[in-house]
Amino acid sequence: MRKWKIALGTAVALGAISVASVHLLDMGNLSLNAGTAGAAPAPAAFVMPVPVVSVVKKTIPIYLDYAARTEPIRSITLQARIPGYLQEQTAADGVDVRQGDLLYKISPDDFQAALDQAKAQVQRDTATLDYARSNLGRGTELAKSGYLAKDGFDQRTSTLREAQASLALNQAAVRTAELNLSYAEIRAPFAGRLGRNQASVGTLVSVAGTVLNTLVQLDPIYVTFNPSETDLTEIEQARANGPIEVDVLLPGQTEASQKGELTFIDNSVDRSTGTITARATIGNGKFTLLPGQYVRVRLHVREQADALMVPQTALGSSQLGKYLYVVGKGNTVDQRLVSLGPTSGDQVAILSGVAEGDQVITGNLQKIGPGAPVSPIPEKPAT
């Protein structure tokens, strides 16, 4: 009897718990339904704002670029033309000099003495010639009157001619002595820049044996480069239309620092490299360029009209090649594979893939892809 009562009580308790659980579930469903009914609608999809520019047509210059090296038009080694002791260096190392400036002096004493001696010889020969001329004049009168034999007259004539020859010889010796004395001063044969002195004052220099210094011309200056034989035809066509303008760019520069003109193309192509030597003459009034520098040269060979230009920053790369993102129908991204032409500043010509007026996306390229919706923001058109 006791066991039966216990079992009945347990069943009643379990029933009560079941009823309570069902009630709690109903309350939870009511609460969940109430929360769903009051929620906000889902937000619209995000549209990426992107800057765009229009593809424009313009005429651009066509250049050929080459690595080049500068060379002096004239470069000489300064040496003495007479032997002697180096007396003075009048121009400091590395200075810019003008044509005719005094650079070095050699002791002139010996050459001044030789000049004085030659001049004295000329004076003596002049006096001898004057006497021979007078003596011949008297002999002429005596020969006419029969008081001078023909042999005596001939001797006087010969003496006059010997005096004339001796005077001419010593006059030449004077000119030689004057030249040697002038060689004691070594002057700049052209405007340029001196190098490092190589002979100290007091050095006994010999004729064309002792190097004193070097002098190079800096303005104008040559720039030598090597176009390929495939470019030669285009260069020759440009030369036929007039002088070819050449820009020189120093390392790290994007704009030309000096300009010049193509002045020389060699007469044969190097068989081993397939290139030809060419040279431009560049004005270098500020001495910005020095011989031996590596530079870049840019030859302006022609103009290209109606080139479709876009900013280079708008280009992307993939395994298929270069591409542009263009705003398509419904303001969605359209990917266009393109082929590139020459560049002009920060823009590049597009040979195929886009048309004039297309809206090219120039920013946020990493955040968009083909078919993505975008909000175009026009920028200043490419010019």
mmCIF file of C-alpha atoms in Angstrom:
data_model
loop_
_atom_site.group_PDB
_atom_site.id
_atom_site.type_symbol
_atom_site.label_atom_id
_atom_site.label_comp_id
_atom_site.label_asym_id
_atom_site.label_seq_id
_atom_site.Cartn_x
_atom_site.Cartn_y
_atom_site.Cartn_z
ATOM 1 C CA MET A 1 0.000 0.000 0.000
ATOM 2 C CA ARG A 2 2.841 2.326 0.905
ATOM 3 C CA LYS A 3 4.702 1.589 -2.402
ATOM 4 C CA TRP A 4 1.622 2.323 -4.439
ATOM 5 C CA LYS A 5 1.204 5.723 -2.844
ATOM 6 C CA ILE A 6 4.838 6.590 -3.553
ATOM 7 C CA ALA A 7 4.461 5.640 -7.255
ATOM 8 C CA LEU A 8 1.266 7.661 -7.580
ATOM 9 C CA GLY A 9 2.973 10.730 -6.090
ATOM 10 C CA THR A 10 5.905 10.437 -8.482
ATOM 11 C CA ALA A 11 3.567 10.270 -11.514
ATOM 12 C CA VAL A 12 1.672 13.364 -10.345
ATOM 13 C CA ALA A 13 4.975 15.300 -9.972
ATOM 14 C CA LEU A 14 6.220 14.347 -13.436
ATOM 15 C CA GLY A 15 2.923 15.460 -14.947
ATOM 16 C CA ALA A 16 3.200 18.826 -13.258
ATOM 17 C CA ILE A 17 6.762 19.314 -14.606
ATOM 18 C CA SER A 18 5.584 18.455 -18.171
ATOM 19 C CA VAL A 19 2.788 21.004 -17.995
ATOM 20 C CA ALA A 20 5.201 23.669 -16.770
ATOM 21 C CA SER A 21 7.666 22.935 -19.606
ATOM 22 C CA VAL A 22 4.977 23.260 -22.239
ATOM 23 C CA HIS A 23 3.942 26.569 -20.724
ATOM 24 C CA LEU A 24 7.511 27.875 -20.789
ATOM 25 C CA LEU A 25 7.973 26.840 -24.443
ATOM 26 C CA ASP A 26 4.813 28.672 -25.392
ATOM 27 C CA MET A 27 6.003 31.791 -23.634
ATOM 28 C CA GLY A 28 9.395 31.616 -25.434
ATOM 29 C CA ASN A 29 7.703 31.286 -28.808
ATOM 30 C CA LEU A 30 5.548 34.269 -28.032
ATOM 31 C CA SER A 31 8.599 36.307 -27.068
ATOM 32 C CA LEU A 32 10.540 35.234 -30.223
ATOM 33 C CA ASN A 33 7.609 36.044 -32.476
ATOM 34 C CA ALA A 34 7.255 39.420 -30.824
ATOM 35 C CA GLY A 35 10.977 40.216 -31.416
ATOM 36 C CA THR A 36 10.825 39.181 -35.099
ATOM 37 C CA ALA A 37 7.813 41.261 -35.753
ATOM 38 C CA GLY A 38 9.577 44.460 -34.504
ATOM 39 C CA ALA A 39 13.011 44.012 -36.386
ATOM 40 C CA ALA A 40 14.264 46.615 -39.115
ATOM 41 C CA PRO A 41 14.458 45.554 -42.845
ATOM 42 C CA ALA A 42 17.850 44.246 -44.188
ATOM 43 C CA PRO A 43 20.239 47.083 -45.518
ATOM 44 C CA ALA A 44 20.857 47.542 -49.262
ATOM 45 C CA ALA A 45 24.133 46.228 -50.849
ATOM 46 C CA PHE A 46 27.186 48.610 -50.580
ATOM 47 C CA VAL A 47 28.174 50.417 -53.811
ATOM 48 C CA MET A 48 31.894 51.371 -54.050
ATOM 49 C CA PRO A 49 32.562 54.998 -55.059
ATOM 50 C CA VAL A 50 35.332 55.140 -57.685
ATOM 51 C CA PRO A 51 37.105 58.036 -59.454
ATOM 52 C CA VAL A 52 36.828 57.915 -63.249
ATOM 53 C CA VAL A 53 38.299 59.797 -66.207
ATOM 54 C CA SER A 54 37.240 59.822 -69.820
ATOM 55 C CA VAL A 55 39.427 58.366 -72.542
ATOM 56 C CA VAL A 56 40.524 61.307 -74.701
ATOM 57 C CA LYS A 57 42.278 61.701 -78.039
ATOM 58 C CA LYS A 58 45.371 63.857 -78.292
ATOM 59 C CA THR A 59 48.524 64.308 -80.339
ATOM 60 C CA ILE A 60 51.601 63.065 -78.499
ATOM 61 C CA PRO A 61 55.343 63.201 -79.284
ATOM 62 C CA ILE A 62 57.033 59.886 -80.072
ATOM 63 C CA TYR A 63 60.465 59.396 -78.545
ATOM 64 C CA LEU A 64 63.226 56.808 -78.793
ATOM 65 C CA ASP A 65 65.076 56.326 -75.504
ATOM 66 C CA TYR A 66 68.673 55.136 -75.129
ATOM 67 C CA ALA A 67 71.341 54.844 -72.493
ATOM 68 C CA ALA A 68 74.236 57.151 -73.348
ATOM 69 C CA ARG A 69 77.573 58.451 -72.174
ATOM 70 C CA THR A 70 79.045 61.935 -72.335
ATOM 71 C CA GLU A 71 82.306 62.670 -74.135
ATOM 72 C CA PRO A 72 84.343 65.871 -74.509
ATOM 73 C CA ILE A 73 84.577 67.448 -77.926
ATOM 74 C CA ARG A 74 88.208 68.318 -77.215
ATOM 75 C CA SER A 75 90.506 66.871 -74.587
ATOM 76 C CA ILE A 76 94.266 67.463 -74.585
ATOM 77 C CA THR A 77 97.321 66.723 -72.493
ATOM 78 C CA LEU A 78 99.320 69.837 -71.634
ATOM 79 C CA GLN A 79 103.036 69.386 -72.314
ATOM 80 C CA ALA A 80 106.002 71.711 -72.777
ATOM 81 C CA ARG A 81 107.316 72.617 -76.236
ATOM 82 C CA ILE A 82 110.697 73.679 -74.843
ATOM 83 C CA PRO A 83 112.887 72.158 -72.137
ATOM 84 C CA GLY A 84 113.417 73.994 -68.874
ATOM 85 C CA TYR A 85 112.518 74.300 -65.225
ATOM 86 C CA LEU A 86 108.853 74.775 -64.375
ATOM 87 C CA GLN A 87 108.714 78.202 -62.779
ATOM 88 C CA GLU A 88 105.042 78.730 -61.911
ATOM 89 C CA GLN A 89 101.561 77.230 -62.122
ATOM 90 C CA THR A 90 99.316 80.241 -62.640
ATOM 91 C CA ALA A 91 95.940 78.415 -62.814
ATOM 92 C CA ALA A 92 94.765 76.246 -59.933
ATOM 93 C CA ASP A 93 93.756 72.626 -60.363
ATOM 94 C CA GLY A 94 90.210 72.079 -61.586
ATOM 95 C CA VAL A 95 89.421 75.686 -62.529
ATOM 96 C CA ASP A 96 87.500 76.775 -65.613
ATOM 97 C CA VAL A 97 89.709 78.748 -67.991
ATOM 98 C CA ARG A 98 89.130 80.788 -71.116
ATOM 99 C CA GLN A 99 91.006 80.505 -74.360
ATOM 100 C CA GLY A 100 94.412 82.194 -74.048
ATOM 101 C CA ASP A 101 94.569 82.139 -70.244
ATOM 102 C CA LEU A 102 98.069 81.605 -68.820
ATOM 103 C CA LEU A 103 98.362 78.170 -67.181
ATOM 104 C CA TYR A 104 102.102 77.485 -66.622
ATOM 105 C CA LYS A 105 105.420 79.334 -66.943
ATOM 106 C CA ILE A 106 108.792 77.797 -67.714
ATOM 107 C CA SER A 107 111.952 79.678 -66.729
ATOM 108 C CA PRO A 108 112.570 82.028 -69.726
ATOM 109 C CA ASP A 109 116.164 83.162 -69.021
ATOM 110 C CA ASP A 110 117.927 80.910 -71.520
ATOM 111 C CA PHE A 111 115.438 81.726 -74.272
ATOM 112 C CA GLN A 112 115.585 85.450 -73.594
ATOM 113 C CA ALA A 113 119.376 85.280 -73.945
ATOM 114 C CA ALA A 114 119.059 83.373 -77.227
ATOM 115 C CA LEU A 115 116.677 86.054 -78.523
ATOM 116 C CA ASP A 116 119.033 88.854 -77.559
ATOM 117 C CA GLN A 117 121.881 87.079 -79.325
ATOM 118 C CA ALA A 118 119.840 86.612 -82.496
ATOM 119 C CA LYS A 119 118.851 90.261 -82.494
ATOM 120 C CA ALA A 120 122.491 91.255 -82.161
ATOM 121 C CA GLN A 121 123.365 89.110 -85.144
ATOM 122 C CA VAL A 122 120.671 90.874 -87.135
ATOM 123 C CA GLN A 123 122.115 94.260 -86.214
ATOM 124 C CA ARG A 124 125.595 93.138 -87.292
ATOM 125 C CA ASP A 125 124.310 91.747 -90.579
ATOM 126 C CA THR A 126 122.348 94.894 -91.219
ATOM 127 C CA ALA A 127 125.517 96.974 -90.885
ATOM 128 C CA THR A 128 127.416 94.574 -93.125
ATOM 129 C CA LEU A 129 124.677 94.742 -95.718
ATOM 130 C CA ASP A 130 124.668 98.540 -95.683
ATOM 131 C CA TYR A 131 128.424 98.627 -96.300
ATOM 132 C CA ALA A 132 128.195 96.009 -99.065
ATOM 133 C CA ARG A 133 125.415 97.954 -100.751
ATOM 134 C CA SER A 134 127.435 101.208 -100.631
ATOM 135 C CA ASN A 135 130.572 99.446 -101.822
ATOM 136 C CA LEU A 136 128.708 97.984 -104.770
ATOM 137 C CA GLY A 137 127.338 101.411 -105.639
ATOM 138 C CA ARG A 138 130.826 102.893 -105.763
ATOM 139 C CA GLY A 139 132.059 99.916 -107.781
ATOM 140 C CA THR A 140 129.329 100.477 -110.323
ATOM 141 C CA GLU A 141 130.508 104.035 -110.971
ATOM 142 C CA LEU A 142 134.148 102.931 -111.149
ATOM 143 C CA ALA A 143 133.307 100.108 -113.558
ATOM 144 C CA LYS A 144 131.537 102.562 -115.855
ATOM 145 C CA SER A 145 134.586 104.819 -115.969
ATOM 146 C CA GLY A 146 136.932 101.857 -116.481
ATOM 147 C CA TYR A 147 138.739 102.178 -113.130
ATOM 148 C CA LEU A 148 137.403 98.844 -111.734
ATOM 149 C CA ALA A 149 137.967 95.496 -113.310
ATOM 150 C CA LYS A 150 134.996 93.253 -113.951
ATOM 151 C CA ASP A 151 136.298 90.691 -111.443
ATOM 152 C CA GLY A 152 136.398 93.304 -108.687
ATOM 153 C CA PHE A 153 132.841 94.356 -109.529
ATOM 154 C CA ASP A 154 131.665 90.762 -109.361
ATOM 155 C CA GLN A 155 133.294 90.346 -105.933
ATOM 156 C CA ARG A 156 131.450 93.375 -104.589
ATOM 157 C CA THR A 157 128.178 92.002 -106.005
ATOM 158 C CA SER A 158 128.795 88.633 -104.342
ATOM 159 C CA THR A 159 129.585 90.290 -101.015
ATOM 160 C CA LEU A 160 126.248 92.153 -101.139
ATOM 161 C CA ARG A 161 124.310 88.959 -101.767
ATOM 162 C CA GLU A 162 126.122 87.138 -98.945
ATOM 163 C CA ALA A 163 125.235 89.976 -96.589
ATOM 164 C CA GLN A 164 121.578 89.785 -97.632
ATOM 165 C CA ALA A 165 121.462 86.018 -97.066
ATOM 166 C CA SER A 166 123.191 86.315 -93.691
ATOM 167 C CA LEU A 167 120.679 88.957 -92.601
ATOM 168 C CA ALA A 168 117.721 86.793 -93.683
ATOM 169 C CA LEU A 169 119.190 83.816 -91.811
ATOM 170 C CA ASN A 170 119.570 85.737 -88.571
ATOM 171 C CA GLN A 171 116.137 87.328 -88.927
ATOM 172 C CA ALA A 172 114.737 83.774 -89.023
ATOM 173 C CA ALA A 173 116.806 82.982 -85.923
ATOM 174 C CA VAL A 174 115.165 85.947 -84.196
ATOM 175 C CA ARG A 175 111.690 84.618 -85.037
ATOM 176 C CA THR A 176 112.681 81.164 -83.745
ATOM 177 C CA ALA A 177 114.007 82.662 -80.524
ATOM 178 C CA GLU A 178 110.812 84.675 -80.105
ATOM 179 C CA LEU A 179 108.718 81.518 -80.550
ATOM 180 C CA ASN A 180 110.802 79.609 -78.034
ATOM 181 C CA LEU A 181 110.462 82.462 -75.573
ATOM 182 C CA SER A 182 106.668 82.493 -76.098
ATOM 183 C CA TYR A 183 106.596 78.733 -75.441
ATOM 184 C CA ALA A 184 107.854 79.483 -71.945
ATOM 185 C CA GLU A 185 104.237 80.534 -71.259
ATOM 186 C CA ILE A 186 101.763 77.660 -71.638
ATOM 187 C CA ARG A 187 98.323 79.040 -72.396
ATOM 188 C CA ALA A 188 94.895 77.445 -72.843
ATOM 189 C CA PRO A 189 94.273 76.650 -76.526
ATOM 190 C CA PHE A 190 90.505 76.636 -75.889
ATOM 191 C CA ALA A 191 88.020 77.287 -73.113
ATOM 192 C CA GLY A 192 87.601 74.353 -70.750
ATOM 193 C CA ARG A 193 88.382 72.926 -67.338
ATOM 194 C CA LEU A 194 91.784 71.950 -65.992
ATOM 195 C CA GLY A 195 92.413 68.649 -64.299
ATOM 196 C CA ARG A 196 94.908 67.725 -61.571
ATOM 197 C CA ASN A 197 98.441 69.115 -61.792
ATOM 198 C CA GLN A 198 101.043 66.413 -62.521
ATOM 199 C CA ALA A 199 104.317 68.390 -62.353
ATOM 200 C CA SER A 200 105.451 70.355 -59.319
ATOM 201 C CA VAL A 201 107.079 73.761 -59.590
ATOM 202 C CA GLY A 202 110.823 73.290 -60.102
ATOM 203 C CA THR A 203 110.471 70.149 -62.216
ATOM 204 C CA LEU A 204 112.824 69.960 -65.185
ATOM 205 C CA VAL A 205 110.400 69.376 -68.050
ATOM 206 C CA SER A 206 111.361 67.989 -71.424
ATOM 207 C CA VAL A 207 109.887 68.565 -74.850
ATOM 208 C CA ALA A 208 106.660 66.517 -75.200
ATOM 209 C CA GLY A 209 107.884 64.240 -72.432
ATOM 210 C CA THR A 210 106.526 65.650 -69.172
ATOM 211 C CA VAL A 211 102.764 65.781 -68.673
ATOM 212 C CA LEU A 212 101.730 68.935 -66.848
ATOM 213 C CA ASN A 213 97.938 68.663 -66.794
ATOM 214 C CA THR A 214 94.859 67.907 -68.894
ATOM 215 C CA LEU A 215 92.316 70.327 -70.347
ATOM 216 C CA VAL A 216 88.836 69.311 -71.518
ATOM 217 C CA GLN A 217 86.149 71.315 -73.265
ATOM 218 C CA LEU A 218 82.793 71.222 -71.477
ATOM 219 C CA ASP A 219 80.563 73.452 -73.588
ATOM 220 C CA PRO A 220 79.283 72.087 -75.874
ATOM 221 C CA ILE A 221 79.712 68.398 -75.103
ATOM 222 C CA TYR A 222 79.057 65.148 -76.967
ATOM 223 C CA VAL A 223 76.573 62.487 -75.855
ATOM 224 C CA THR A 224 77.216 59.139 -77.547
ATOM 225 C CA PHE A 225 74.692 56.293 -77.715
ATOM 226 C CA ASN A 226 73.987 53.144 -79.740
ATOM 227 C CA PRO A 227 70.606 52.786 -81.473
ATOM 228 C CA SER A 228 69.666 49.335 -82.721
ATOM 229 C CA GLU A 229 69.577 48.694 -86.441
ATOM 230 C CA THR A 230 65.791 48.260 -86.194
ATOM 231 C CA ASP A 231 65.495 51.909 -85.062
ATOM 232 C CA LEU A 232 67.802 53.188 -87.783
ATOM 233 C CA THR A 233 65.073 53.464 -90.431
ATOM 234 C CA GLU A 234 62.834 55.569 -88.192
ATOM 235 C CA ILE A 235 65.752 57.808 -87.221
ATOM 236 C CA GLU A 236 66.766 58.344 -90.842
ATOM 237 C CA GLN A 237 63.175 59.192 -91.782
ATOM 238 C CA ALA A 238 63.075 61.754 -88.993
ATOM 239 C CA ARG A 239 66.415 63.241 -90.140
ATOM 240 C CA ALA A 240 65.010 63.623 -93.635
ATOM 241 C CA ASN A 241 62.306 65.901 -92.204
ATOM 242 C CA GLY A 242 64.781 68.135 -90.383
ATOM 243 C CA PRO A 243 67.104 68.212 -87.348
ATOM 244 C CA ILE A 244 66.255 65.716 -84.601
ATOM 245 C CA GLU A 245 65.907 67.256 -81.163
ATOM 246 C CA VAL A 246 67.605 65.308 -78.364
ATOM 247 C CA ASP A 247 66.771 65.557 -74.653
ATOM 248 C CA VAL A 248 69.309 64.548 -72.009
ATOM 249 C CA LEU A 249 68.114 63.206 -68.653
ATOM 250 C CA LEU A 250 70.411 62.652 -65.712
ATOM 251 C CA PRO A 251 69.885 59.571 -63.510
ATOM 252 C CA GLY A 252 66.715 59.970 -61.470
ATOM 253 C CA GLN A 253 65.310 62.764 -63.636
ATOM 254 C CA THR A 254 61.981 62.593 -65.436
ATOM 255 C CA GLU A 255 62.346 65.910 -67.265
ATOM 256 C CA ALA A 256 65.178 66.870 -69.607
ATOM 257 C CA SER A 257 67.942 68.954 -68.052
ATOM 258 C CA GLN A 258 69.675 69.780 -71.351
ATOM 259 C CA LYS A 259 68.683 69.757 -74.989
ATOM 260 C CA GLY A 260 70.700 69.374 -78.159
ATOM 261 C CA GLU A 261 70.657 67.984 -81.662
ATOM 262 C CA LEU A 262 71.598 64.711 -83.317
ATOM 263 C CA THR A 263 74.775 65.528 -85.279
ATOM 264 C CA PHE A 264 76.399 62.216 -86.185
ATOM 265 C CA ILE A 265 75.505 58.647 -87.167
ATOM 266 C CA ASP A 266 78.310 56.242 -87.991
ATOM 267 C CA ASN A 267 78.664 54.683 -91.438
ATOM 268 C CA SER A 268 78.412 51.013 -90.426
ATOM 269 C CA VAL A 269 76.523 48.721 -88.047
ATOM 270 C CA ASP A 270 78.438 46.682 -85.502
ATOM 271 C CA ARG A 271 78.002 43.052 -86.556
ATOM 272 C CA SER A 272 78.449 41.677 -83.043
ATOM 273 C CA THR A 273 75.811 43.881 -81.366
ATOM 274 C CA GLY A 274 73.524 44.959 -84.201
ATOM 275 C CA THR A 275 73.842 48.591 -83.124
ATOM 276 C CA ILE A 276 75.266 51.735 -84.668
ATOM 277 C CA THR A 277 77.124 54.585 -82.989
ATOM 278 C CA ALA A 278 75.310 57.913 -82.895
ATOM 279 C CA ARG A 279 76.183 61.199 -81.274
ATOM 280 C CA ALA A 280 74.364 64.352 -80.199
ATOM 281 C CA THR A 281 75.891 67.754 -79.497
ATOM 282 C CA ILE A 282 74.512 69.256 -76.286
ATOM 283 C CA GLY A 283 74.805 72.793 -74.969
ATOM 284 C CA ASN A 284 76.366 72.696 -71.498
ATOM 285 C CA GLY A 285 76.712 76.332 -70.479
ATOM 286 C CA LYS A 286 76.258 75.569 -66.760
ATOM 287 C CA PHE A 287 78.736 72.659 -66.904
ATOM 288 C CA THR A 288 76.102 70.293 -65.516
ATOM 289 C CA LEU A 289 77.455 67.443 -67.645
ATOM 290 C CA LEU A 290 81.000 66.146 -67.270
ATOM 291 C CA PRO A 291 82.827 63.750 -69.603
ATOM 292 C CA GLY A 292 82.260 60.094 -68.773
ATOM 293 C CA GLN A 293 78.799 60.448 -67.193
ATOM 294 C CA TYR A 294 76.070 57.906 -67.879
ATOM 295 C CA VAL A 295 72.822 59.598 -68.954
ATOM 296 C CA ARG A 296 69.645 58.845 -70.907
ATOM 297 C CA VAL A 297 68.874 60.469 -74.235
ATOM 298 C CA ARG A 298 65.463 60.856 -75.809
ATOM 299 C CA LEU A 299 65.124 61.436 -79.558
ATOM 300 C CA HIS A 300 61.983 63.204 -80.741
ATOM 301 C CA VAL A 301 61.337 61.400 -84.030
ATOM 302 C CA ARG A 302 57.694 62.249 -84.841
ATOM 303 C CA GLU A 303 54.190 63.145 -83.612
ATOM 304 C CA GLN A 304 51.312 60.655 -83.235
ATOM 305 C CA ALA A 305 47.837 62.105 -83.755
ATOM 306 C CA ASP A 306 44.545 60.864 -82.251
ATOM 307 C CA ALA A 307 46.152 58.711 -79.577
ATOM 308 C CA LEU A 308 43.703 57.365 -76.956
ATOM 309 C CA MET A 309 45.234 58.378 -73.617
ATOM 310 C CA VAL A 310 44.563 57.110 -70.087
ATOM 311 C CA PRO A 311 46.473 57.498 -66.806
ATOM 312 C CA GLN A 312 49.099 54.820 -66.244
ATOM 313 C CA THR A 313 47.780 54.395 -62.687
ATOM 314 C CA ALA A 314 44.552 52.925 -64.112
ATOM 315 C CA LEU A 315 46.346 49.915 -65.594
ATOM 316 C CA GLY A 316 46.148 46.492 -64.034
ATOM 317 C CA SER A 317 48.004 43.279 -64.823
ATOM 318 C CA SER A 318 46.904 39.682 -64.980
ATOM 319 C CA GLN A 319 48.009 36.437 -66.570
ATOM 320 C CA LEU A 320 46.146 37.494 -69.708
ATOM 321 C CA GLY A 321 47.960 40.826 -69.943
ATOM 322 C CA LYS A 322 47.220 44.462 -69.178
ATOM 323 C CA TYR A 323 43.642 45.525 -68.499
ATOM 324 C CA LEU A 324 41.500 48.518 -67.546
ATOM 325 C CA TYR A 325 38.357 48.716 -65.460
ATOM 326 C CA VAL A 326 35.646 50.634 -67.335
ATOM 327 C CA VAL A 327 32.230 51.714 -66.068
ATOM 328 C CA GLY A 328 29.759 49.572 -68.029
ATOM 329 C CA LYS A 329 25.966 49.376 -68.279
ATOM 330 C CA GLY A 330 24.130 49.938 -65.038
ATOM 331 C CA ASN A 331 27.267 51.382 -63.403
ATOM 332 C CA THR A 332 28.933 48.004 -63.113
ATOM 333 C CA VAL A 333 32.606 47.230 -63.629
ATOM 334 C CA ASP A 334 33.639 46.011 -67.063
ATOM 335 C CA GLN A 335 37.167 44.598 -67.442
ATOM 336 C CA ARG A 336 38.862 45.373 -70.791
ATOM 337 C CA LEU A 337 42.069 43.740 -71.972
ATOM 338 C CA VAL A 338 44.151 46.413 -73.724
ATOM 339 C CA SER A 339 47.316 46.736 -75.794
ATOM 340 C CA LEU A 340 49.633 49.606 -74.931
ATOM 341 C CA GLY A 341 51.325 52.195 -77.088
ATOM 342 C CA PRO A 342 53.855 54.918 -76.250
ATOM 343 C CA THR A 343 53.768 56.880 -73.016
ATOM 344 C CA SER A 344 53.600 60.637 -72.573
ATOM 345 C CA GLY A 345 54.332 61.829 -69.062
ATOM 346 C CA ASP A 346 52.063 59.963 -66.636
ATOM 347 C CA GLN A 347 49.728 58.812 -69.416
ATOM 348 C CA VAL A 348 49.878 55.904 -71.832
ATOM 349 C CA ALA A 349 48.351 55.423 -75.261
ATOM 350 C CA ILE A 350 45.885 52.555 -75.684
ATOM 351 C CA LEU A 351 45.996 50.850 -79.067
ATOM 352 C CA SER A 352 42.968 48.594 -78.562
ATOM 353 C CA GLY A 353 40.378 47.722 -75.924
ATOM 354 C CA VAL A 354 38.741 51.087 -75.230
ATOM 355 C CA ALA A 355 37.142 53.898 -77.220
ATOM 356 C CA GLU A 356 37.060 57.649 -76.885
ATOM 357 C CA GLY A 357 34.700 58.734 -74.110
ATOM 358 C CA ASP A 358 34.840 55.469 -72.113
ATOM 359 C CA GLN A 359 34.862 56.053 -68.363
ATOM 360 C CA VAL A 360 38.048 54.469 -67.006
ATOM 361 C CA ILE A 361 38.246 53.750 -63.279
ATOM 362 C CA THR A 362 41.460 55.160 -61.769
ATOM 363 C CA GLY A 363 41.084 54.405 -58.046
ATOM 364 C CA ASN A 364 39.979 51.746 -55.546
ATOM 365 C CA LEU A 365 41.064 49.129 -58.071
ATOM 366 C CA GLN A 366 41.890 46.588 -55.367
ATOM 367 C CA LYS A 367 38.366 46.776 -53.939
ATOM 368 C CA ILE A 368 36.387 46.071 -57.102
ATOM 369 C CA GLY A 369 36.126 43.363 -59.717
ATOM 370 C CA PRO A 370 34.260 42.595 -62.958
ATOM 371 C CA GLY A 371 30.498 43.021 -62.516
ATOM 372 C CA ALA A 372 30.732 44.885 -59.217
ATOM 373 C CA PRO A 373 28.366 47.869 -58.808
ATOM 374 C CA VAL A 374 30.163 51.211 -58.514
ATOM 375 C CA SER A 375 29.359 54.877 -58.062
ATOM 376 C CA PRO A 376 31.456 56.896 -60.598
ATOM 377 C CA ILE A 377 33.029 60.167 -59.410
ATOM 378 C CA PRO A 378 34.290 62.136 -62.416
ATOM 379 C CA GLU A 379 37.792 63.548 -62.192
ATOM 380 C CA LYS A 380 39.527 66.066 -64.412
ATOM 381 C CA PRO A 381 39.821 64.505 -67.888
ATOM 382 C CA ALA A 382 43.225 63.415 -69.098
ATOM 383 C CA THR A 383 44.910 66.187 -71.095
#
